[in-house]
C-alpha cells in the first residue's frame, strides 16, 4: 500500500500541452511552480502542500481595484463579503499616504478605514467645530457634542458618550480623543473633555426577543 505525497502531484497546466509532453513525468511537476505563481495551487487533500496557501497573480489582478478601497464595515456585511471588497489591513498605511493621513498604530483597522474613507472631505472642515465633531465621531463611532460659550471666548467643551464599560478601553479612547483635539483644534483655543458612560440604556427592540442584559440593556455608572 502506498500513500500519496507532494512529489506525486502534477500541475493542471499539463492538460494544455501536446500529448508527447504530457507523457513526460517531469513536466507535470515542473509546471507546478508556474501554476503556484500564476493562478495559485488549489487545495488537494490527497497531495498536501508543504507551503502555505496563497493567491496567484491572476487572483491579485482580478481584485486589484479593491486595494484602493478602504471600505469600512457596513451593517449586514459578512467577513467573507468584506474581504472581497476592500484592501487588506496591511495595505492601509500605504492607502492612507494617498490622502496625507498619518495612522496611529494603536487604532483598530476599522477606525483606520473610517478615517481614510472620510479624510479628503474633512480637509475643508479642518479647524472648525463641525470638523472636530466629525473627526471624533469617526474615531469613537459614537455620539459627540461640542458646546461653545459666548461669555468664554476661545473656549469650547467636548462631550463624548461612550458605551464601552472596560476602564482600560475608556482610558485609551479618552487619551486618543485628546490627541486628536490637541492636533486639530485652532492654536488659540482651549477646551475641556467630558466622557459620559450611560448609567442605564434600554432599547425597545422586540426583534431581539425583548429586553436582554448586555445586548439591548446596559447597566452601569455615569
Coordinates of C-alpha atoms in Angstrom, one line a residue:
X1 CA 0.0 0.0 0.0
X2 CA 1.4 3.4 -1.0
X3 CA 0.5 6.9 0.2
X4 CA 0.3 9.9 -2.0
X5 CA 2.6 12.8 -1.3
X6 CA 3.5 16.2 -2.8
X7 CA 6.0 14.6 -5.2
X8 CA 3.2 12.6 -6.9
X9 CA 1.2 15.8 -7.7
X10 CA 1.1 17.1 -11.3
X11 CA 0.1 20.5 -12.5
X12 CA -3.3 21.2 -14.0
X13 CA -1.4 23.0 -16.8
X14 CA -0.3 19.6 -18.1
X15 CA -3.6 19.2 -20.0
X16 CA -2.8 22.2 -22.2
X17 CA 0.5 20.6 -23.6
X18 CA 0.8 18.3 -26.6
X19 CA 0.3 14.6 -25.8
X20 CA 4.0 13.8 -26.2
X21 CA 4.9 16.2 -23.4
X22 CA 2.0 15.1 -21.2
X23 CA 3.6 11.6 -21.1
X24 CA 6.8 13.1 -19.5
X25 CA 6.5 12.7 -15.7
X26 CA 9.0 15.5 -15.0
X27 CA 6.9 18.0 -17.0
X28 CA 3.8 17.7 -14.6
X29 CA 6.0 18.5 -11.6
X30 CA 7.9 21.3 -13.4
X31 CA 4.7 23.2 -14.2
X32 CA 3.6 23.2 -10.5
X33 CA 5.9 26.2 -10.0
X34 CA 4.3 28.2 -12.7
X35 CA 0.8 27.3 -11.5
X36 CA 1.6 28.3 -8.0
X37 CA 2.7 31.8 -9.1
X38 CA 0.2 32.5 -11.9
X39 CA -3.1 31.1 -10.7
X40 CA -2.4 29.5 -7.3
X41 CA -2.5 25.9 -6.4
X42 CA -5.9 24.6 -5.4
X43 CA -6.2 22.7 -2.1
X44 CA -5.7 18.9 -2.6
X45 CA -6.2 16.7 0.4
X46 CA -4.5 13.8 -1.4
X47 CA -1.4 15.8 -2.1
X48 CA -0.9 18.2 0.9
X49 CA 1.2 21.3 0.1
X50 CA 4.1 21.9 2.4
X51 CA 3.9 25.6 1.6
X52 CA 1.1 27.9 2.9
X53 CA -1.8 28.6 0.5
X54 CA -1.6 31.9 -1.2
X55 CA -3.4 33.5 -4.2
X56 CA -1.8 33.5 -7.6
X57 CA -1.1 36.6 -9.7
X58 CA -4.4 36.1 -11.6
X59 CA -6.4 36.5 -8.4
X60 CA -4.4 39.5 -7.3
X61 CA -5.0 41.2 -10.7
X62 CA -8.8 40.3 -10.6
X63 CA -9.1 42.2 -7.3
X64 CA -6.5 44.9 -7.7
X65 CA -9.3 47.6 -7.6
X66 CA -10.1 46.6 -4.0
X67 CA -6.6 47.7 -2.9
X68 CA -7.7 51.3 -3.4
X69 CA -10.9 51.0 -1.4
X70 CA -10.7 51.1 2.5
X71 CA -14.5 50.2 2.6
X72 CA -15.4 50.5 6.3
X73 CA -17.7 47.7 7.5
X74 CA -21.4 48.2 6.7
X75 CA -24.3 46.8 8.6
X76 CA -25.2 43.2 7.4
X77 CA -21.8 42.6 5.7
X78 CA -20.1 39.3 6.4
X79 CA -16.3 38.9 6.8
X80 CA -16.1 37.0 3.5
X81 CA -18.0 39.7 1.6
X82 CA -15.8 42.4 3.2
X83 CA -12.6 40.6 2.2
X84 CA -13.7 40.5 -1.4
X85 CA -14.5 44.3 -1.5
X86 CA -11.7 46.1 0.3
X87 CA -7.9 46.4 0.8
X88 CA -6.2 44.1 3.3
X89 CA -5.3 45.6 6.7
X90 CA -1.6 45.6 6.0
X91 CA -2.2 47.8 2.9
X92 CA -3.9 50.6 4.9
X93 CA -0.8 52.7 5.7
X94 CA 0.0 52.9 2.0
X95 CA -3.5 53.9 1.2
X96 CA -3.5 56.5 4.0
X97 CA -0.4 58.1 2.4
X98 CA -2.5 58.9 -0.7
X99 CA -4.7 61.3 1.4
X100 CA -1.8 62.6 3.5
X101 CA -3.0 60.9 6.7
X102 CA -0.8 59.5 9.4
X103 CA -2.4 56.5 11.1
X104 CA -1.9 55.7 14.8
X105 CA -0.5 52.3 15.5
X106 CA -3.0 51.8 18.3
X107 CA -6.1 52.3 16.1
X108 CA -8.2 49.3 15.2
X109 CA -8.3 48.5 11.5
X110 CA -12.0 49.6 11.3
X111 CA -11.1 53.0 12.7
X112 CA -8.3 53.4 10.2
X113 CA -10.7 52.5 7.4
X114 CA -13.2 55.1 8.5
X115 CA -10.6 57.9 8.6
X116 CA -9.1 57.1 5.2
X117 CA -12.6 57.0 3.6
X118 CA -13.6 60.4 5.0
X119 CA -10.3 62.3 5.2
X120 CA -10.4 64.2 1.9
X121 CA -13.9 65.7 2.6
X122 CA -12.8 66.6 6.1
X123 CA -9.8 68.7 5.0
X124 CA -12.1 71.6 4.1
X125 CA -13.6 71.5 7.6
X126 CA -10.2 71.5 9.4
X127 CA -10.1 73.7 12.5
X128 CA -13.9 74.1 12.6
X129 CA -16.4 72.9 15.1
X130 CA -18.0 70.6 12.5
X131 CA -14.6 69.2 11.6
X132 CA -13.6 68.4 15.2
X133 CA -17.0 66.8 15.8
X134 CA -16.8 64.6 12.7
X135 CA -13.2 63.5 13.5
X136 CA -14.1 62.4 17.0
X137 CA -17.2 60.6 15.7
X138 CA -15.1 58.8 13.2
X139 CA -12.8 57.6 15.9
X140 CA -15.4 56.6 18.5
X141 CA -18.2 55.7 16.1
X142 CA -20.5 57.2 18.9
X143 CA -22.2 60.4 19.8
X144 CA -20.1 63.6 20.2
X145 CA -21.3 67.1 21.1
X146 CA -19.3 70.3 21.1
X147 CA -20.5 73.4 23.1
X148 CA -19.3 77.0 22.8
X149 CA -20.0 79.8 25.2
X150 CA -20.4 83.5 24.4
X151 CA -19.0 84.6 27.8
X152 CA -15.9 82.5 27.4
X153 CA -14.1 83.4 24.2
X154 CA -11.8 80.8 22.6
X155 CA -13.1 78.1 24.9
X156 CA -15.2 75.0 24.0
X157 CA -16.4 71.9 25.7
X158 CA -16.4 68.4 24.2
X159 CA -18.9 65.8 25.4
X160 CA -18.5 62.2 24.3
X161 CA -20.9 59.4 25.2
X162 CA -19.0 56.0 25.2
X163 CA -20.7 52.7 25.5
X164 CA -17.6 50.8 26.5
X165 CA -17.6 49.5 30.0
X166 CA -13.9 48.4 30.2
X167 CA -11.9 51.0 32.2
X168 CA -8.8 50.4 30.2
X169 CA -10.6 50.8 26.9
X170 CA -12.3 54.0 28.2
X171 CA -8.9 55.4 29.2
X172 CA -7.4 54.6 25.8
X173 CA -10.3 56.2 24.0
X174 CA -10.0 59.4 26.1
X175 CA -6.2 59.5 25.5
X176 CA -6.7 59.3 21.7
X177 CA -9.6 61.7 21.7
X178 CA -7.4 64.3 23.5
X179 CA -4.6 63.7 21.0
X180 CA -7.0 64.3 18.1
X181 CA -8.3 67.5 19.8
X182 CA -4.8 68.8 20.5
X183 CA -3.7 68.3 16.9
X184 CA -6.8 69.6 15.1
X185 CA -8.1 72.5 17.3
X186 CA -7.2 76.1 16.4
X187 CA -4.0 77.0 18.2
X188 CA -5.6 79.9 20.2
X189 CA -8.4 77.8 21.7
X190 CA -8.6 75.7 24.8
X191 CA -11.2 73.1 25.8
X192 CA -12.4 70.6 28.4
X193 CA -13.3 67.0 27.6
X194 CA -16.2 65.2 29.3
X195 CA -16.7 61.5 28.9
X196 CA -20.2 60.1 29.6
X197 CA -20.9 56.4 30.2
X198 CA -24.7 55.6 30.2
X199 CA -26.0 54.7 33.6
X200 CA -28.9 52.8 32.1
X201 CA -29.9 52.2 28.5
X202 CA -33.0 50.4 27.4
X203 CA -33.8 49.8 23.7
X204 CA -37.3 48.7 23.0
X205 CA -36.4 46.2 20.2
X206 CA -38.7 43.2 20.3
X207 CA -37.0 41.8 17.2
X208 CA -34.2 40.8 19.7
X209 CA -36.6 38.9 22.0
X210 CA -37.4 41.7 24.4
X211 CA -35.0 43.2 27.0
X212 CA -31.7 41.3 27.2
X213 CA -29.0 42.4 29.6
X214 CA -25.8 43.1 27.7
X215 CA -27.4 43.1 24.3
X216 CA -30.1 45.8 24.3
X217 CA -29.9 46.8 28.0
X218 CA -26.8 48.3 29.7
X219 CA -26.5 48.9 33.4
X220 CA -23.5 50.9 34.8
X221 CA -22.4 54.3 36.2
X222 CA -22.2 57.7 34.7

